[in-house]
Amino acid sequence: MKLLRLNFLVLSVFAAACDDKGDDTEGTPTGTTTTTTTDTTDGNSTTSPSTDGTTAPTTGEPACVDPSLTDIGPAVEVTLRNNGAARLFLNLQEMCTSVLPIALRDAGDVAVKINKDACENGCDAVLSGGCGCPAGCGPGQVVQLEPGGTFVTSWTGRVWNELTVPAECPMDGCQPQCFAADQAPAGTYTVSARALDAVIDCETCTCEPGPEGSCLINGGFAMGAEVVAEAELVYPTQTGVEVAFE
C-alpha cells in the first residue's frame, strides 16, 4: 500500500510541472507563427516566421529615386534634305532649350514628346532641388540649309513622360510633377520637320555651307514662311530616315 501511494505522489508532481509550463516568453513572439518548408532539391527543411498581421509593418517610406531610364536606344540618324529651290532655316533652340529640329507622332497620330523645354523639370532636378526656369537664354543656333543640301541629326530613342513622384520627395519647394526619360516603344512613327525661310536677331545671319550644303548660324531665330516635311519611321527596325523639304 505504501508503494502504491508513493507512485501516485510522483505522478501528481509530474502533472503539476506540465500544467505550470505556460507561454514560452523566449520562443516565438506573440502574433507570429512559424512555417516549415522543405527544399525539394536537397530535402533540407528551413523554418521562418510568418506574421498574422499583429507584428510591426515595414516603414512604408517612399522611394525617392529618379525613375528615368538610362539604357535607351537604338538611336536613329535623321537626315534633313532641302529639295526645294530656296534656302531654308531650322531652329536648334526653343524656349531657352537646345532641341532636335524634328517632331514625332505615333501610329495613332498622337504627339510623342522628344523635346522638353528648360522650365519642364526633369525628375532628377525635382529630387535634388534644382527645379525652376533659367534666369535667361543664351544665344541659340540656327541651321542654314541650302537647296540640295542636307543636315544630319540624331534621335536617341528617348521620350519624356510626365508623372508625379511621392509628395515627400521633392526638395527646396519643388513640385512633385516632373518628366522622366523613357524608352520609345516599338512601332510606326511619323517624323516631321519644320523649316522657315528667314532668320532674325542675329549679327551675321548667314554662314558658309560645308560640302553637305548646310552650316550653323550662332545666334538668331528662324521665322517666316513655313515648310513642313514628313517621313515614316518603323522603330526600332529602322535606324536611319530621310526627311525631305520639297
JSON list of C-alpha atoms in Angstrom, two decimals:
[
{"chain": "A", "resi": 1, "resn": "MET", "atom": "CA", "xyz": [0.00, 0.00, 0.00]},
{"chain": "A", "resi": 2, "resn": "LYS", "atom": "CA", "xyz": [2.89, 2.43, 0.84]},
{"chain": "A", "resi": 3, "resn": "LEU", "atom": "CA", "xyz": [4.44, 1.70, -2.59]},
{"chain": "A", "resi": 4, "resn": "LEU", "atom": "CA", "xyz": [1.16, 2.49, -4.37]},
{"chain": "A", "resi": 5, "resn": "ARG", "atom": "CA", "xyz": [0.85, 5.82, -2.52]},
{"chain": "A", "resi": 6, "resn": "LEU", "atom": "CA", "xyz": [4.44, 6.73, -3.45]},
{"chain": "A", "resi": 7, "resn": "ASN", "atom": "CA", "xyz": [3.80, 6.08, -7.18]},
{"chain": "A", "resi": 8, "resn": "PHE", "atom": "CA", "xyz": [0.64, 8.20, -7.04]},
{"chain": "A", "resi": 9, "resn": "LEU", "atom": "CA", "xyz": [2.59, 11.09, -5.43]},
{"chain": "A", "resi": 10, "resn": "VAL", "atom": "CA", "xyz": [5.29, 11.00, -8.12]},
{"chain": "A", "resi": 11, "resn": "LEU", "atom": "CA", "xyz": [2.70, 11.09, -10.94]},
{"chain": "A", "resi": 12, "resn": "SER", "atom": "CA", "xyz": [0.98, 14.07, -9.31]},
{"chain": "A", "resi": 13, "resn": "VAL", "atom": "CA", "xyz": [4.25, 16.05, -9.18]},
{"chain": "A", "resi": 14, "resn": "PHE", "atom": "CA", "xyz": [4.93, 15.43, -12.92]},
{"chain": "A", "resi": 15, "resn": "ALA", "atom": "CA", "xyz": [1.40, 16.50, -13.85]},
{"chain": "A", "resi": 16, "resn": "ALA", "atom": "CA", "xyz": [1.72, 19.74, -11.88]},
{"chain": "A", "resi": 17, "resn": "ALA", "atom": "CA", "xyz": [5.02, 20.56, -13.58]},
{"chain": "A", "resi": 18, "resn": "CYS", "atom": "CA", "xyz": [3.43, 20.14, -17.02]},
{"chain": "A", "resi": 19, "resn": "ASP", "atom": "CA", "xyz": [0.45, 22.36, -16.12]},
{"chain": "A", "resi": 20, "resn": "ASP", "atom": "CA", "xyz": [2.74, 25.19, -14.89]},
{"chain": "A", "resi": 21, "resn": "LYS", "atom": "CA", "xyz": [4.77, 25.40, -18.14]},
{"chain": "A", "resi": 22, "resn": "GLY", "atom": "CA", "xyz": [2.57, 28.26, -19.62]},
{"chain": "A", "resi": 23, "resn": "ASP", "atom": "CA", "xyz": [3.67, 30.51, -22.52]},
{"chain": "A", "resi": 24, "resn": "ASP", "atom": "CA", "xyz": [7.24, 30.36, -23.79]},
{"chain": "A", "resi": 25, "resn": "THR", "atom": "CA", "xyz": [8.31, 34.01, -23.48]},
{"chain": "A", "resi": 26, "resn": "GLU", "atom": "CA", "xyz": [11.69, 33.43, -25.17]},
{"chain": "A", "resi": 27, "resn": "GLY", "atom": "CA", "xyz": [10.35, 31.49, -28.14]},
{"chain": "A", "resi": 28, "resn": "THR", "atom": "CA", "xyz": [8.03, 32.63, -30.92]},
{"chain": "A", "resi": 29, "resn": "PRO", "atom": "CA", "xyz": [6.74, 36.21, -30.29]},
{"chain": "A", "resi": 30, "resn": "THR", "atom": "CA", "xyz": [3.04, 36.85, -29.76]},
{"chain": "A", "resi": 31, "resn": "GLY", "atom": "CA", "xyz": [1.19, 37.13, -33.07]},
{"chain": "A", "resi": 32, "resn": "THR", "atom": "CA", "xyz": [3.83, 35.17, -35.01]},
{"chain": "A", "resi": 33, "resn": "THR", "atom": "CA", "xyz": [3.72, 31.63, -36.25]},
{"chain": "A", "resi": 34, "resn": "THR", "atom": "CA", "xyz": [6.49, 29.59, -37.81]},
{"chain": "A", "resi": 35, "resn": "THR", "atom": "CA", "xyz": [6.35, 27.95, -41.18]},
{"chain": "A", "resi": 36, "resn": "THR", "atom": "CA", "xyz": [8.50, 24.96, -42.10]},
{"chain": "A", "resi": 37, "resn": "THR", "atom": "CA", "xyz": [9.34, 24.46, -45.76]},
{"chain": "A", "resi": 38, "resn": "THR", "atom": "CA", "xyz": [11.30, 21.70, -47.42]},
{"chain": "A", "resi": 39, "resn": "ASP", "atom": "CA", "xyz": [13.66, 22.32, -50.31]},
{"chain": "A", "resi": 40, "resn": "THR", "atom": "CA", "xyz": [12.76, 19.60, -52.78]},
{"chain": "A", "resi": 41, "resn": "THR", "atom": "CA", "xyz": [16.19, 19.77, -54.38]},
{"chain": "A", "resi": 42, "resn": "ASP", "atom": "CA", "xyz": [18.16, 18.62, -51.32]},
{"chain": "A", "resi": 43, "resn": "GLY", "atom": "CA", "xyz": [15.50, 17.65, -48.78]},
{"chain": "A", "resi": 44, "resn": "ASN", "atom": "CA", "xyz": [16.61, 20.25, -46.23]},
{"chain": "A", "resi": 45, "resn": "SER", "atom": "CA", "xyz": [13.94, 21.94, -44.10]},
{"chain": "A", "resi": 46, "resn": "THR", "atom": "CA", "xyz": [14.01, 25.57, -43.04]},
{"chain": "A", "resi": 47, "resn": "THR", "atom": "CA", "xyz": [11.83, 27.36, -40.51]},
{"chain": "A", "resi": 48, "resn": "SER", "atom": "CA", "xyz": [10.89, 31.02, -40.92]},
{"chain": "A", "resi": 49, "resn": "PRO", "atom": "CA", "xyz": [8.46, 33.30, -39.08]},
{"chain": "A", "resi": 50, "resn": "SER", "atom": "CA", "xyz": [5.22, 34.42, -40.70]},
{"chain": "A", "resi": 51, "resn": "THR", "atom": "CA", "xyz": [3.04, 37.18, -39.32]},
{"chain": "A", "resi": 52, "resn": "ASP", "atom": "CA", "xyz": [-0.67, 37.21, -38.65]},
{"chain": "A", "resi": 53, "resn": "GLY", "atom": "CA", "xyz": [-0.99, 40.98, -39.01]},
{"chain": "A", "resi": 54, "resn": "THR", "atom": "CA", "xyz": [-0.13, 41.96, -35.43]},
{"chain": "A", "resi": 55, "resn": "THR", "atom": "CA", "xyz": [3.59, 42.42, -35.95]},
{"chain": "A", "resi": 56, "resn": "ALA", "atom": "CA", "xyz": [5.06, 45.82, -36.84]},
{"chain": "A", "resi": 57, "resn": "PRO", "atom": "CA", "xyz": [4.72, 46.73, -40.54]},
{"chain": "A", "resi": 58, "resn": "THR", "atom": "CA", "xyz": [7.58, 48.00, -42.70]},
{"chain": "A", "resi": 59, "resn": "THR", "atom": "CA", "xyz": [8.40, 51.68, -42.55]},
{"chain": "A", "resi": 60, "resn": "GLY", "atom": "CA", "xyz": [6.48, 52.44, -45.77]},
{"chain": "A", "resi": 61, "resn": "GLU", "atom": "CA", "xyz": [8.81, 55.31, -46.67]},
{"chain": "A", "resi": 62, "resn": "PRO", "atom": "CA", "xyz": [8.60, 56.37, -50.35]},
{"chain": "A", "resi": 63, "resn": "ALA", "atom": "CA", "xyz": [11.40, 55.52, -52.73]},
{"chain": "A", "resi": 64, "resn": "CYS", "atom": "CA", "xyz": [12.71, 58.96, -53.74]},
{"chain": "A", "resi": 65, "resn": "VAL", "atom": "CA", "xyz": [14.58, 57.97, -56.88]},
{"chain": "A", "resi": 66, "resn": "ASP", "atom": "CA", "xyz": [14.51, 59.28, -60.43]},
{"chain": "A", "resi": 67, "resn": "PRO", "atom": "CA", "xyz": [12.52, 56.74, -62.50]},
{"chain": "A", "resi": 68, "resn": "SER", "atom": "CA", "xyz": [14.25, 57.81, -65.71]},
{"chain": "A", "resi": 69, "resn": "LEU", "atom": "CA", "xyz": [15.87, 55.13, -67.82]},
{"chain": "A", "resi": 70, "resn": "THR", "atom": "CA", "xyz": [19.48, 55.48, -68.87]},
{"chain": "A", "resi": 71, "resn": "ASP", "atom": "CA", "xyz": [19.80, 52.48, -71.19]},
{"chain": "A", "resi": 72, "resn": "ILE", "atom": "CA", "xyz": [17.88, 53.80, -74.21]},
{"chain": "A", "resi": 73, "resn": "GLY", "atom": "CA", "xyz": [18.18, 53.01, -77.90]},
{"chain": "A", "resi": 74, "resn": "PRO", "atom": "CA", "xyz": [18.91, 52.29, -80.63]},
{"chain": "A", "resi": 75, "resn": "ALA", "atom": "CA", "xyz": [19.46, 55.80, -81.91]},
{"chain": "A", "resi": 76, "resn": "VAL", "atom": "CA", "xyz": [18.04, 56.93, -85.25]},
{"chain": "A", "resi": 77, "resn": "GLU", "atom": "CA", "xyz": [20.02, 59.08, -87.68]},
{"chain": "A", "resi": 78, "resn": "VAL", "atom": "CA", "xyz": [17.72, 61.68, -89.24]},
{"chain": "A", "resi": 79, "resn": "THR", "atom": "CA", "xyz": [18.82, 63.37, -92.47]},
{"chain": "A", "resi": 80, "resn": "LEU", "atom": "CA", "xyz": [17.03, 66.61, -93.33]},
{"chain": "A", "resi": 81, "resn": "ARG", "atom": "CA", "xyz": [17.27, 67.38, -97.05]},
{"chain": "A", "resi": 82, "resn": "ASN", "atom": "CA", "xyz": [16.31, 70.55, -98.90]},
{"chain": "A", "resi": 83, "resn": "ASN", "atom": "CA", "xyz": [14.92, 69.52, -102.28]},
{"chain": "A", "resi": 84, "resn": "GLY", "atom": "CA", "xyz": [13.48, 72.98, -102.91]},
{"chain": "A", "resi": 85, "resn": "ALA", "atom": "CA", "xyz": [14.91, 75.96, -104.74]},
{"chain": "A", "resi": 86, "resn": "ALA", "atom": "CA", "xyz": [15.18, 78.33, -101.75]},
{"chain": "A", "resi": 87, "resn": "ARG", "atom": "CA", "xyz": [17.46, 78.46, -98.69]},
{"chain": "A", "resi": 88, "resn": "LEU", "atom": "CA", "xyz": [15.77, 77.23, -95.51]},
{"chain": "A", "resi": 89, "resn": "PHE", "atom": "CA", "xyz": [16.43, 77.69, -91.78]},
{"chain": "A", "resi": 90, "resn": "LEU", "atom": "CA", "xyz": [15.72, 75.44, -88.77]},
{"chain": "A", "resi": 91, "resn": "ASN", "atom": "CA", "xyz": [15.84, 76.37, -85.09]},
{"chain": "A", "resi": 92, "resn": "LEU", "atom": "CA", "xyz": [18.03, 74.35, -82.74]},
{"chain": "A", "resi": 93, "resn": "GLN", "atom": "CA", "xyz": [16.79, 76.24, -79.68]},
{"chain": "A", "resi": 94, "resn": "GLU", "atom": "CA", "xyz": [13.28, 76.84, -78.39]},
{"chain": "A", "resi": 95, "resn": "MET", "atom": "CA", "xyz": [12.17, 78.20, -75.01]},
{"chain": "A", "resi": 96, "resn": "CYS", "atom": "CA", "xyz": [15.80, 78.62, -73.91]},
{"chain": "A", "resi": 97, "resn": "THR", "atom": "CA", "xyz": [16.46, 74.93, -74.56]},
{"chain": "A", "resi": 98, "resn": "SER", "atom": "CA", "xyz": [18.51, 73.12, -77.17]},
{"chain": "A", "resi": 99, "resn": "VAL", "atom": "CA", "xyz": [16.14, 70.91, -79.17]},
{"chain": "A", "resi": 100, "resn": "LEU", "atom": "CA", "xyz": [16.10, 68.47, -82.03]},
{"chain": "A", "resi": 101, "resn": "PRO", "atom": "CA", "xyz": [14.75, 70.13, -85.19]},
{"chain": "A", "resi": 102, "resn": "ILE", "atom": "CA", "xyz": [12.19, 67.35, -85.58]},
{"chain": "A", "resi": 103, "resn": "ALA", "atom": "CA", "xyz": [8.93, 66.19, -84.00]},
{"chain": "A", "resi": 104, "resn": "LEU", "atom": "CA", "xyz": [7.37, 62.74, -83.64]},
{"chain": "A", "resi": 105, "resn": "ARG", "atom": "CA", "xyz": [3.84, 61.33, -83.80]},
{"chain": "A", "resi": 106, "resn": "ASP", "atom": "CA", "xyz": [2.84, 57.74, -83.07]},
{"chain": "A", "resi": 107, "resn": "ALA", "atom": "CA", "xyz": [0.64, 55.43, -85.15]},
{"chain": "A", "resi": 108, "resn": "GLY", "atom": "CA", "xyz": [-2.45, 56.99, -83.55]},
{"chain": "A", "resi": 109, "resn": "ASP", "atom": "CA", "xyz": [-1.31, 60.45, -84.71]},
{"chain": "A", "resi": 110, "resn": "VAL", "atom": "CA", "xyz": [-0.60, 61.46, -81.10]},
{"chain": "A", "resi": 111, "resn": "ALA", "atom": "CA", "xyz": [2.39, 63.71, -80.47]},
{"chain": "A", "resi": 112, "resn": "VAL", "atom": "CA", "xyz": [5.32, 61.98, -78.77]},
{"chain": "A", "resi": 113, "resn": "LYS", "atom": "CA", "xyz": [7.39, 64.21, -76.50]},
{"chain": "A", "resi": 114, "resn": "ILE", "atom": "CA", "xyz": [11.04, 64.04, -77.57]},
{"chain": "A", "resi": 115, "resn": "ASN", "atom": "CA", "xyz": [11.88, 67.65, -76.65]},
{"chain": "A", "resi": 116, "resn": "LYS", "atom": "CA", "xyz": [11.18, 69.38, -73.34]},
{"chain": "A", "resi": 117, "resn": "ASP", "atom": "CA", "xyz": [11.91, 72.99, -72.51]},
{"chain": "A", "resi": 118, "resn": "ALA", "atom": "CA", "xyz": [14.04, 74.19, -69.62]},
{"chain": "A", "resi": 119, "resn": "CYS", "atom": "CA", "xyz": [11.03, 75.00, -67.43]},
{"chain": "A", "resi": 120, "resn": "GLU", "atom": "CA", "xyz": [9.69, 71.45, -67.71]},
{"chain": "A", "resi": 121, "resn": "ASN", "atom": "CA", "xyz": [11.69, 69.99, -64.86]},
{"chain": "A", "resi": 122, "resn": "GLY", "atom": "CA", "xyz": [13.15, 66.52, -65.02]},
{"chain": "A", "resi": 123, "resn": "CYS", "atom": "CA", "xyz": [12.57, 64.24, -62.03]},
{"chain": "A", "resi": 124, "resn": "ASP", "atom": "CA", "xyz": [16.27, 64.39, -61.18]},
{"chain": "A", "resi": 125, "resn": "ALA", "atom": "CA", "xyz": [16.02, 68.17, -60.78]},
{"chain": "A", "resi": 126, "resn": "VAL", "atom": "CA", "xyz": [12.90, 67.93, -58.63]},
{"chain": "A", "resi": 127, "resn": "LEU", "atom": "CA", "xyz": [14.52, 65.39, -56.30]},
{"chain": "A", "resi": 128, "resn": "SER", "atom": "CA", "xyz": [17.70, 67.43, -55.95]},
{"chain": "A", "resi": 129, "resn": "GLY", "atom": "CA", "xyz": [16.02, 70.81, -55.52]},
{"chain": "A", "resi": 130, "resn": "GLY", "atom": "CA", "xyz": [17.16, 72.12, -58.88]},
{"chain": "A", "resi": 131, "resn": "CYS", "atom": "CA", "xyz": [13.72, 72.95, -60.26]},
{"chain": "A", "resi": 132, "resn": "GLY", "atom": "CA", "xyz": [12.63, 76.20, -61.87]},
{"chain": "A", "resi": 133, "resn": "CYS", "atom": "CA", "xyz": [13.33, 78.12, -65.06]},
{"chain": "A", "resi": 134, "resn": "PRO", "atom": "CA", "xyz": [16.66, 79.52, -66.23]},
{"chain": "A", "resi": 135, "resn": "ALA", "atom": "CA", "xyz": [17.36, 83.18, -65.48]},
{"chain": "A", "resi": 136, "resn": "GLY", "atom": "CA", "xyz": [17.90, 83.90, -69.15]},
{"chain": "A", "resi": 137, "resn": "CYS", "atom": "CA", "xyz": [18.61, 82.40, -72.54]},
{"chain": "A", "resi": 138, "resn": "GLY", "atom": "CA", "xyz": [21.98, 82.09, -74.17]},
{"chain": "A", "resi": 139, "resn": "PRO", "atom": "CA", "xyz": [22.34, 82.55, -77.91]},
{"chain": "A", "resi": 140, "resn": "GLY", "atom": "CA", "xyz": [20.75, 79.78, -79.90]},
{"chain": "A", "resi": 141, "resn": "GLN", "atom": "CA", "xyz": [21.81, 78.18, -83.16]},
{"chain": "A", "resi": 142, "resn": "VAL", "atom": "CA", "xyz": [20.02, 78.08, -86.48]},
{"chain": "A", "resi": 143, "resn": "VAL", "atom": "CA", "xyz": [20.66, 75.58, -89.26]},
{"chain": "A", "resi": 144, "resn": "GLN", "atom": "CA", "xyz": [21.10, 77.15, -92.70]},
{"chain": "A", "resi": 145, "resn": "LEU", "atom": "CA", "xyz": [20.08, 74.54, -95.26]},
{"chain": "A", "resi": 146, "resn": "GLU", "atom": "CA", "xyz": [20.97, 75.29, -98.88]},
{"chain": "A", "resi": 147, "resn": "PRO", "atom": "CA", "xyz": [18.98, 73.96, -101.86]},
{"chain": "A", "resi": 148, "resn": "GLY", "atom": "CA", "xyz": [20.15, 70.40, -102.39]},
{"chain": "A", "resi": 149, "resn": "GLY", "atom": "CA", "xyz": [21.89, 70.42, -99.02]},
{"chain": "A", "resi": 150, "resn": "THR", "atom": "CA", "xyz": [21.49, 68.09, -96.04]},
{"chain": "A", "resi": 151, "resn": "PHE", "atom": "CA", "xyz": [21.74, 68.36, -92.27]},
{"chain": "A", "resi": 152, "resn": "VAL", "atom": "CA", "xyz": [22.07, 65.25, -90.11]},
{"chain": "A", "resi": 153, "resn": "THR", "atom": "CA", "xyz": [20.82, 64.98, -86.54]},
{"chain": "A", "resi": 154, "resn": "SER", "atom": "CA", "xyz": [20.18, 62.03, -84.23]},
{"chain": "A", "resi": 155, "resn": "TRP", "atom": "CA", "xyz": [17.28, 60.94, -82.02]},
{"chain": "A", "resi": 156, "resn": "THR", "atom": "CA", "xyz": [18.40, 58.61, -79.22]},
{"chain": "A", "resi": 157, "resn": "GLY", "atom": "CA", "xyz": [15.05, 56.81, -78.88]},
{"chain": "A", "resi": 158, "resn": "ARG", "atom": "CA", "xyz": [14.25, 58.77, -75.72]},
{"chain": "A", "resi": 159, "resn": "VAL", "atom": "CA", "xyz": [10.78, 60.08, -74.93]},
{"chain": "A", "resi": 160, "resn": "TRP", "atom": "CA", "xyz": [9.67, 62.18, -71.94]},
{"chain": "A", "resi": 161, "resn": "ASN", "atom": "CA", "xyz": [6.78, 61.05, -69.75]},
{"chain": "A", "resi": 162, "resn": "GLU", "atom": "CA", "xyz": [5.14, 63.37, -67.24]},
{"chain": "A", "resi": 163, "resn": "LEU", "atom": "CA", "xyz": [4.50, 61.80, -63.83]},
{"chain": "A", "resi": 164, "resn": "THR", "atom": "CA", "xyz": [4.21, 62.62, -60.14]},
{"chain": "A", "resi": 165, "resn": "VAL", "atom": "CA", "xyz": [6.74, 61.50, -57.52]},
{"chain": "A", "resi": 166, "resn": "PRO", "atom": "CA", "xyz": [5.65, 60.93, -53.88]},
{"chain": "A", "resi": 167, "resn": "ALA", "atom": "CA", "xyz": [4.78, 64.20, -52.15]},
{"chain": "A", "resi": 168, "resn": "GLU", "atom": "CA", "xyz": [7.54, 63.69, -49.56]},
{"chain": "A", "resi": 169, "resn": "CYS", "atom": "CA", "xyz": [10.29, 63.52, -52.19]},
{"chain": "A", "resi": 170, "resn": "PRO", "atom": "CA", "xyz": [10.70, 66.95, -53.88]},
{"chain": "A", "resi": 171, "resn": "MET", "atom": "CA", "xyz": [13.29, 69.25, -52.29]},
{"chain": "A", "resi": 172, "resn": "ASP", "atom": "CA", "xyz": [13.52, 73.02, -51.77]},
{"chain": "A", "resi": 173, "resn": "GLY", "atom": "CA", "xyz": [9.91, 73.79, -52.62]},
{"chain": "A", "resi": 174, "resn": "CYS", "atom": "CA", "xyz": [9.84, 71.84, -55.90]},
{"chain": "A", "resi": 175, "resn": "GLN", "atom": "CA", "xyz": [6.54, 70.39, -57.06]},
{"chain": "A", "resi": 176, "resn": "PRO", "atom": "CA", "xyz": [6.10, 66.60, -57.38]},
{"chain": "A", "resi": 177, "resn": "GLN", "atom": "CA", "xyz": [5.21, 66.82, -61.08]},
{"chain": "A", "resi": 178, "resn": "CYS", "atom": "CA", "xyz": [8.20, 66.09, -63.30]},
{"chain": "A", "resi": 179, "resn": "PHE", "atom": "CA", "xyz": [9.36, 64.49, -66.53]},
{"chain": "A", "resi": 180, "resn": "ALA", "atom": "CA", "xyz": [11.15, 61.13, -66.68]},
{"chain": "A", "resi": 181, "resn": "ALA", "atom": "CA", "xyz": [13.17, 59.81, -69.60]},
{"chain": "A", "resi": 182, "resn": "ASP", "atom": "CA", "xyz": [11.78, 56.60, -71.07]},
{"chain": "A", "resi": 183, "resn": "GLN", "atom": "CA", "xyz": [12.35, 54.27, -73.99]},
{"chain": "A", "resi": 184, "resn": "ALA", "atom": "CA", "xyz": [10.17, 54.86, -77.04]},
{"chain": "A", "resi": 185, "resn": "PRO", "atom": "CA", "xyz": [8.12, 51.71, -77.68]},
{"chain": "A", "resi": 186, "resn": "ALA", "atom": "CA", "xyz": [8.43, 49.81, -80.92]},
{"chain": "A", "resi": 187, "resn": "GLY", "atom": "CA", "xyz": [6.04, 50.98, -83.60]},
{"chain": "A", "resi": 188, "resn": "THR", "atom": "CA", "xyz": [5.45, 53.12, -86.63]},
{"chain": "A", "resi": 189, "resn": "TYR", "atom": "CA", "xyz": [6.07, 56.84, -86.20]},
{"chain": "A", "resi": 190, "resn": "THR", "atom": "CA", "xyz": [5.80, 59.96, -88.33]},
{"chain": "A", "resi": 191, "resn": "VAL", "atom": "CA", "xyz": [8.92, 62.12, -88.24]},
{"chain": "A", "resi": 192, "resn": "SER", "atom": "CA", "xyz": [8.24, 65.73, -89.14]},
{"chain": "A", "resi": 193, "resn": "ALA", "atom": "CA", "xyz": [10.46, 68.78, -89.52]},
{"chain": "A", "resi": 194, "resn": "ARG", "atom": "CA", "xyz": [9.60, 72.48, -89.81]},
{"chain": "A", "resi": 195, "resn": "ALA", "atom": "CA", "xyz": [11.80, 74.86, -91.76]},
{"chain": "A", "resi": 196, "resn": "LEU", "atom": "CA", "xyz": [11.39, 78.60, -92.32]},
{"chain": "A", "resi": 197, "resn": "ASP", "atom": "CA", "xyz": [12.60, 81.00, -94.98]},
{"chain": "A", "resi": 198, "resn": "ALA", "atom": "CA", "xyz": [14.21, 83.75, -92.85]},
{"chain": "A", "resi": 199, "resn": "VAL", "atom": "CA", "xyz": [16.29, 84.32, -89.73]},
{"chain": "A", "resi": 200, "resn": "ILE", "atom": "CA", "xyz": [16.27, 87.35, -87.41]},
{"chain": "A", "resi": 201, "resn": "ASP", "atom": "CA", "xyz": [18.01, 88.71, -84.28]},
{"chain": "A", "resi": 202, "resn": "CYS", "atom": "CA", "xyz": [21.46, 87.78, -85.49]},
{"chain": "A", "resi": 203, "resn": "GLU", "atom": "CA", "xyz": [24.56, 89.85, -86.14]},
{"chain": "A", "resi": 204, "resn": "THR", "atom": "CA", "xyz": [25.64, 87.70, -89.05]},
{"chain": "A", "resi": 205, "resn": "CYS", "atom": "CA", "xyz": [22.58, 85.97, -90.43]},
{"chain": "A", "resi": 206, "resn": "THR", "atom": "CA", "xyz": [24.34, 83.73, -92.93]},
{"chain": "A", "resi": 207, "resn": "CYS", "atom": "CA", "xyz": [27.15, 81.18, -92.78]},
{"chain": "A", "resi": 208, "resn": "GLU", "atom": "CA", "xyz": [29.39, 79.42, -95.29]},
{"chain": "A", "resi": 209, "resn": "PRO", "atom": "CA", "xyz": [27.93, 75.98, -96.10]},
{"chain": "A", "resi": 210, "resn": "GLY", "atom": "CA", "xyz": [30.15, 72.93, -95.94]},
{"chain": "A", "resi": 211, "resn": "PRO", "atom": "CA", "xyz": [30.27, 70.13, -98.52]},
{"chain": "A", "resi": 212, "resn": "GLU", "atom": "CA", "xyz": [26.96, 68.76, -97.20]},
{"chain": "A", "resi": 213, "resn": "GLY", "atom": "CA", "xyz": [25.24, 72.04, -98.05]},
{"chain": "A", "resi": 214, "resn": "SER", "atom": "CA", "xyz": [24.47, 73.27, -94.53]},
{"chain": "A", "resi": 215, "resn": "CYS", "atom": "CA", "xyz": [26.04, 75.27, -91.71]},
{"chain": "A", "resi": 216, "resn": "LEU", "atom": "CA", "xyz": [25.19, 76.75, -88.31]},
{"chain": "A", "resi": 217, "resn": "ILE", "atom": "CA", "xyz": [24.40, 80.38, -87.57]},
{"chain": "A", "resi": 218, "resn": "ASN", "atom": "CA", "xyz": [25.29, 81.30, -83.99]},
{"chain": "A", "resi": 219, "resn": "GLY", "atom": "CA", "xyz": [22.50, 83.37, -82.51]},
{"chain": "A", "resi": 220, "resn": "GLY", "atom": "CA", "xyz": [19.32, 84.41, -84.23]},
{"chain": "A", "resi": 221, "resn": "PHE", "atom": "CA", "xyz": [15.92, 82.80, -84.63]},
{"chain": "A", "resi": 222, "resn": "ALA", "atom": "CA", "xyz": [14.35, 81.27, -87.72]},
{"chain": "A", "resi": 223, "resn": "MET", "atom": "CA", "xyz": [10.93, 82.58, -88.71]},
{"chain": "A", "resi": 224, "resn": "GLY", "atom": "CA", "xyz": [8.85, 83.46, -91.76]},
{"chain": "A", "resi": 225, "resn": "ALA", "atom": "CA", "xyz": [7.08, 81.25, -94.27]},
{"chain": "A", "resi": 226, "resn": "GLU", "atom": "CA", "xyz": [6.97, 77.65, -93.09]},
{"chain": "A", "resi": 227, "resn": "VAL", "atom": "CA", "xyz": [7.78, 74.47, -94.99]},
{"chain": "A", "resi": 228, "resn": "VAL", "atom": "CA", "xyz": [6.90, 71.14, -93.37]},
{"chain": "A", "resi": 229, "resn": "ALA", "atom": "CA", "xyz": [8.27, 67.75, -94.35]},
{"chain": "A", "resi": 230, "resn": "GLU", "atom": "CA", "xyz": [7.38, 64.27, -93.08]},
{"chain": "A", "resi": 231, "resn": "ALA", "atom": "CA", "xyz": [8.62, 60.69, -93.33]},
{"chain": "A", "resi": 232, "resn": "GLU", "atom": "CA", "xyz": [7.63, 57.36, -91.85]},
{"chain": "A", "resi": 233, "resn": "LEU", "atom": "CA", "xyz": [9.85, 55.59, -89.34]},
{"chain": "A", "resi": 234, "resn": "VAL", "atom": "CA", "xyz": [9.42, 51.98, -88.24]},
{"chain": "A", "resi": 235, "resn": "TYR", "atom": "CA", "xyz": [11.20, 51.85, -84.89]},
{"chain": "A", "resi": 236, "resn": "PRO", "atom": "CA", "xyz": [13.48, 50.17, -83.90]},
{"chain": "A", "resi": 237, "resn": "THR", "atom": "CA", "xyz": [13.75, 48.27, -87.20]},
{"chain": "A", "resi": 238, "resn": "GLN", "atom": "CA", "xyz": [14.91, 51.45, -88.93]},
{"chain": "A", "resi": 239, "resn": "THR", "atom": "CA", "xyz": [17.88, 53.32, -87.52]},
{"chain": "A", "resi": 240, "resn": "GLY", "atom": "CA", "xyz": [18.01, 55.90, -90.29]},
{"chain": "A", "resi": 241, "resn": "VAL", "atom": "CA", "xyz": [15.41, 58.06, -92.03]},
{"chain": "A", "resi": 242, "resn": "GLU", "atom": "CA", "xyz": [15.44, 60.96, -94.51]},
{"chain": "A", "resi": 243, "resn": "VAL", "atom": "CA", "xyz": [13.00, 63.85, -94.27]},
{"chain": "A", "resi": 244, "resn": "ALA", "atom": "CA", "xyz": [12.93, 65.96, -97.44]},
{"chain": "A", "resi": 245, "resn": "PHE", "atom": "CA", "xyz": [11.62, 69.51, -97.91]},
{"chain": "A", "resi": 246, "resn": "GLU", "atom": "CA", "xyz": [10.09, 69.91, -101.35]}
]
